[in-house]
């Protein structure tokens, strides 16, 4: 019984050492060594090829190296294989830092000051208090809830939107498509922390973004596929939106010459909002393998038919 690891070699060295110390009963192999495909029951990967999946006749579990699983080709996966996304403290900590940084940058007008600085203009903007800046989070899962928890102490009015109804202390929660317009109308800063699914692809489009109040701003830390790029650009250019912080694009890397590279009202980062921490990830995986072996529910198991 072994785990096949097919991601970054440096992280792989850390995982291998943790497996050797803490789970010596679970073999750990990577594609650079020879292994018996029939011995592989667990695969840890970002985007495994159909050929690799086909070569593993006894695969039980596919673990994502990251929190998202939209990069998997589910059609190439036999129906019995269970899919598990990564839940580990490092991902949450990174996302909380990034989202807080992005909210504060927008709240304190860093985009405007960046533009003013290029023109050597010293133009103070009147302060808006946190209590007057409404923040809304799309996606109230592991990461959305952690981000809301970190924003609460600043005093921002908080709201959230998810598929099923949620109750979160201090957060005005909305659920389902019918509640989306009411949610959007109350967001001065909108954070997208949705998974990318058939239902959420293109959800940040002219129709939805124009329901935000005039002057609102967007933070997309979900996936590039959530955003209709042209719609964002035209809403920024006509002044309906005041700025956007984008950590994700489609495709990645963003092609040379793409307008997001130079748009004065876009802050762009190369998909770094959070990163899986190797030690936490290896331990999260071992714990899930143990739960699987004991017939217990695994943390982060994905409902394959739902897509997240
Ligand atoms: P979770 O699965 O824990 O939460 C997903 C949330 O989205 C849930 O609240 C869910 O609703 C909601 N949701 C899903 N589909 C819909 C829909 N159709 N309409 C409304 N709400 C919906 O995910 P995580 O919080 O762990 O991660 C979210 C995403 O963040 C990842 O999928 C990934 O794309 C992105 N990410 C980005 C990173 C980066 O570095 N930029 C790093 C890590 C993750 P419900 O509560 O009803 O289930
Ligand atoms: C992830 C990501 O899904 O890095 O973990 O986006």
XYZ file of C-alpha atoms and ligand atoms in Angstrom:
362
model
C 0.000 0.000 0.000
C 1.641 3.247 -1.108
C 1.120 6.898 -1.913
C 2.359 8.197 -5.258
C 3.420 11.840 -5.004
C 3.684 13.774 -8.271
C 4.270 17.390 -7.331
C 7.153 19.730 -6.547
C 10.326 17.711 -5.695
C 11.429 20.014 -2.889
C 8.090 19.604 -1.113
C 8.314 15.901 -1.908
C 11.527 15.575 0.110
C 9.769 17.040 3.166
C 6.746 14.788 2.694
C 8.934 11.725 2.302
C 10.715 12.432 5.588
C 7.409 12.969 7.426
C 5.913 9.780 5.978
C 9.058 7.841 6.961
C 8.910 9.173 10.532
C 5.201 9.266 11.186
C 3.634 6.745 8.808
C 6.272 4.149 7.906
C 3.503 1.654 7.100
C 2.445 3.802 4.106
C 4.948 3.587 1.258
C 5.921 6.905 -0.356
C 7.046 6.954 -3.994
C 7.507 9.538 -6.703
C 7.680 9.093 -10.467
C 11.502 9.278 -10.505
C 11.724 5.839 -8.882
C 10.424 2.485 -9.974
C 7.239 1.293 -8.289
C 4.599 -1.336 -8.771
C 1.489 0.498 -10.100
C -0.702 -2.104 -8.389
C 0.668 -1.025 -4.990
C -0.561 2.567 -5.360
C -3.808 3.211 -3.531
C -3.329 6.939 -2.944
C -2.281 9.620 -5.398
C -1.286 13.167 -4.381
C -1.217 15.464 -7.385
C -2.202 18.835 -8.797
C -3.425 17.813 -12.275
C -2.727 14.123 -12.983
C -2.985 12.954 -16.599
C -5.620 10.447 -17.659
C -2.743 8.114 -18.611
C -1.365 8.195 -15.064
C -4.798 7.498 -13.556
C -5.338 4.637 -16.030
C -2.009 3.102 -15.018
C -3.064 2.715 -11.351
C -5.515 -0.207 -11.145
C -5.967 -0.080 -7.342
C -6.313 3.667 -6.813
C -8.753 4.525 -3.983
C -8.044 8.172 -3.179
C -6.961 11.172 -5.199
C -5.622 13.993 -3.017
C -5.334 17.512 -4.366
C -2.091 19.261 -3.456
C -4.177 22.444 -3.122
C -7.539 23.553 -1.767
C -9.139 23.531 -5.221
C -10.024 20.470 -7.284
C -11.266 22.178 -10.463
C -7.964 21.279 -12.163
C -8.849 17.558 -12.019
C -10.323 15.868 -15.063
C -13.132 14.068 -13.226
C -14.173 12.263 -16.419
C -10.829 10.440 -16.424
C -11.393 9.221 -12.885
C -13.090 5.889 -12.212
C -16.341 6.483 -10.287
C -15.176 4.652 -7.160
C -12.102 6.884 -6.650
C -12.733 9.368 -3.835
C -11.404 12.898 -4.182
C -10.050 14.946 -1.294
C -9.048 18.611 -1.346
C -6.316 19.991 0.863
C -7.328 21.412 4.201
C -4.322 22.434 6.256
C -3.534 25.418 8.479
C -0.962 26.975 6.111
C -3.525 27.498 3.339
C -5.924 29.201 5.715
C -3.234 31.424 7.252
C -1.979 32.559 3.841
C -5.471 33.350 2.584
C -6.376 35.280 5.716
C -3.240 37.434 5.335
C -3.793 38.051 1.637
C -7.499 38.870 1.870
C -6.897 41.211 4.800
C -4.062 42.917 2.927
C -6.254 43.326 -0.172
C -9.255 44.649 1.771
C -7.099 47.184 3.611
C -5.342 48.243 0.396
C -8.716 48.953 -1.233
C -10.253 50.444 1.899
C -7.293 52.839 2.311
C -7.279 53.834 -1.401
C -3.872 52.418 -2.363
C -4.941 52.128 -5.999
C -5.779 55.845 -6.163
C -2.567 56.778 -4.372
C -0.552 54.594 -6.790
C -2.084 56.459 -9.728
C -1.564 59.856 -8.051
C 2.067 59.018 -7.306
C 2.771 58.247 -10.982
C 1.693 61.833 -11.725
C 3.476 63.271 -8.658
C 0.108 64.415 -7.289
C -0.257 64.824 -3.498
C -4.013 64.279 -3.204
C -5.350 63.113 0.165
C -8.681 61.292 0.035
C -11.160 61.700 2.880
C -11.076 58.717 5.228
C -14.038 56.355 5.227
C -14.343 54.523 8.527
C -14.338 50.723 8.583
C -17.878 50.850 9.897
C -18.959 52.497 6.638
C -17.203 50.004 4.303
C -19.288 46.898 3.682
C -17.364 43.727 2.857
C -19.040 40.709 1.263
C -17.558 37.248 0.766
C -18.818 34.841 -1.894
C -18.151 31.342 -0.595
C -18.585 30.634 3.100
C -16.451 27.514 3.340
C -13.190 26.836 5.064
C -11.472 29.926 3.646
C -14.404 32.337 3.401
C -15.239 31.869 7.063
C -11.617 32.291 8.156
C -11.324 35.527 6.163
C -14.528 36.899 7.688
C -13.222 36.025 11.148
C -10.037 38.009 10.490
C -11.932 41.045 9.145
C -14.411 41.223 12.023
C -12.109 43.079 14.518
C -11.686 46.013 12.098
C -15.389 46.804 12.405
C -16.368 46.374 8.749
C -20.029 45.404 8.268
C -19.732 41.819 6.953
C -21.945 39.730 4.713
C -21.586 36.437 2.918
C -23.164 34.329 0.219
C -23.168 30.558 -0.185
C -25.172 27.778 -1.821
C -26.810 26.492 1.338
C -27.925 28.610 4.286
C -25.227 29.385 6.860
C -25.303 31.157 10.207
C -22.061 32.931 11.145
C -21.757 35.202 14.125
C -21.616 38.861 13.060
C -22.134 38.074 9.371
C -25.274 38.819 7.365
C -25.567 35.502 5.513
C -27.361 35.046 2.177
C -27.898 31.773 0.344
C -28.763 30.720 -3.180
C -29.242 32.427 -6.504
C -32.367 34.342 -5.507
C -30.471 36.034 -2.674
C -27.536 37.108 -4.849
C -28.850 40.557 -5.929
C -29.586 41.579 -2.322
C -26.142 40.421 -1.238
C -24.335 42.218 -4.079
C -26.195 45.475 -3.507
C -24.647 45.646 -0.019
C -20.959 45.038 -0.893
C -18.500 47.925 -1.216
C -15.727 45.335 -1.458
C -16.584 41.907 -2.861
C -14.257 38.956 -2.214
C -14.669 35.842 -4.345
C -13.713 32.680 -2.478
C -15.887 30.257 -4.404
C -14.728 26.985 -5.879
C -14.796 26.878 -9.687
C -17.690 24.663 -10.771
C -20.110 24.506 -13.674
C -22.390 26.770 -11.632
C -19.811 29.368 -10.613
C -17.823 29.734 -13.851
C -18.230 33.302 -15.121
C -20.152 34.392 -12.023
C -18.178 37.661 -11.830
C -19.690 39.174 -14.967
C -21.338 42.421 -16.077
C -24.717 41.303 -14.763
C -23.477 40.573 -11.225
C -20.680 43.152 -10.914
C -22.955 45.955 -12.042
C -25.253 45.113 -9.109
C -22.482 46.228 -6.747
C -22.823 49.858 -5.606
C -21.049 52.404 -7.817
C -17.407 52.718 -6.740
C -17.216 49.180 -5.320
C -14.100 47.030 -5.709
C -13.442 43.343 -6.347
C -10.957 40.882 -4.865
C -10.761 37.614 -6.790
C -8.867 34.908 -4.946
C -11.073 32.060 -6.202
C -10.186 31.113 -9.758
C -9.603 33.071 -12.961
C -12.557 31.233 -14.505
C -14.952 33.007 -12.136
C -14.273 36.317 -13.842
C -15.397 37.561 -17.259
C -12.370 39.714 -17.949
C -13.881 42.068 -20.517
C -16.783 42.822 -18.199
C -14.410 43.776 -15.390
C -12.362 45.975 -17.708
C -15.372 47.856 -19.018
C -16.825 48.370 -15.515
C -13.452 49.711 -14.322
C -13.153 51.953 -17.348
C -16.642 53.420 -17.009
C -16.066 54.046 -13.277
C -18.710 51.670 -11.940
C -15.938 49.748 -10.204
C -13.025 51.563 -8.564
C -10.487 48.752 -8.473
C -9.710 45.064 -8.431
C -7.175 42.873 -6.697
C -6.674 39.725 -8.751
C -4.616 36.774 -7.588
C -5.939 34.323 -10.158
C -6.353 34.489 -13.927
C -7.257 32.173 -16.735
C -4.902 31.083 -18.142
C -2.027 31.189 -15.681
C 0.507 32.592 -16.185
C -1.282 35.609 -17.613
C -0.197 36.045 -21.258
C 2.230 38.829 -22.179
C 0.425 41.956 -23.358
C -2.776 41.163 -21.439
C -4.471 44.394 -20.253
C -4.435 43.206 -16.611
C -0.636 43.661 -16.535
C -0.861 47.405 -16.936
C -4.362 48.495 -15.943
C -3.912 51.274 -13.366
C -6.893 50.101 -11.306
C -5.827 46.456 -11.055
C -3.419 45.041 -8.487
C -2.218 41.678 -9.799
C -0.371 38.857 -8.041
C 0.680 35.486 -9.522
C -1.614 33.052 -7.655
C 0.166 33.418 -4.351
C -2.667 34.303 -1.988
C -1.921 31.127 -0.145
C 0.273 28.119 -0.572
C 0.090 24.670 0.903
C 2.698 24.290 3.646
C 4.573 21.038 3.095
C 4.642 19.787 6.683
C 1.004 20.601 7.435
C -0.054 19.084 4.119
C 1.797 15.793 4.676
C 0.256 15.442 8.118
C -3.229 16.310 6.833
C -2.846 13.594 4.202
C -1.632 10.970 6.650
C -4.549 11.762 8.979
C -7.001 11.356 6.091
C -5.453 8.038 5.006
C -5.887 6.829 8.584
C -9.522 7.989 8.617
C -10.143 6.253 5.302
C -8.598 3.026 6.604
C -10.818 3.244 9.712
C -13.944 3.915 7.651
C -14.252 7.448 9.083
C -15.221 10.575 7.082
C -12.169 12.310 5.602
C -11.591 16.060 6.034
C -12.130 17.839 2.740
C -13.688 14.989 0.806
C -15.306 16.403 -2.302
C -18.827 15.599 -3.447
C -17.843 14.592 -6.973
C -21.292 15.276 -8.439
C -21.343 18.783 -6.927
C -17.841 19.663 -8.122
C -16.485 20.911 -4.785
P -15.046 25.170 0.539
O -15.469 24.002 -0.289
O -14.758 24.985 1.969
O -16.190 26.311 0.453
C -16.826 26.636 -0.737
C -17.943 27.630 -0.459
O -18.483 28.069 -1.714
C -19.106 27.015 0.335
O -19.621 27.978 1.231
C -20.139 26.740 -0.750
O -21.483 26.775 -0.332
C -19.882 27.894 -1.695
N -20.411 27.582 -3.021
C -20.058 26.571 -3.861
N -20.809 26.608 -4.981
C -21.654 27.638 -4.833
C -22.682 28.177 -5.640
N -23.006 27.639 -6.822
N -23.360 29.259 -5.177
C -23.067 29.795 -3.969
N -22.096 29.323 -3.148
C -21.402 28.267 -3.584
O -13.819 25.813 -0.218
P -12.558 26.595 0.402
O -13.078 27.699 1.247
O -11.600 25.641 0.999
O -11.866 27.162 -0.921
C -12.559 27.993 -1.823
C -11.740 28.209 -3.083
O -10.660 29.089 -2.840
C -11.046 26.973 -3.663
O -11.946 26.139 -4.361
C -10.021 27.615 -4.595
O -10.616 27.864 -5.846
C -9.733 28.961 -3.923
N -8.359 28.988 -3.396
C -7.485 29.912 -3.890
C -6.192 29.991 -3.433
C -5.268 31.038 -3.923
O -4.078 31.002 -3.585
N -5.726 32.005 -4.704
C -5.698 29.082 -2.406
C -6.686 28.164 -1.918
C -7.972 28.119 -2.411
P -22.037 25.776 0.794
O -21.549 26.367 2.092
O -23.487 25.844 0.664
O -21.439 24.420 0.497
C -5.233 25.999 -4.043
C -4.617 27.096 -4.722
O -6.282 25.543 -4.491
O -3.419 27.266 -4.584
O -4.699 25.582 -3.008
O -5.285 27.877 -5.388
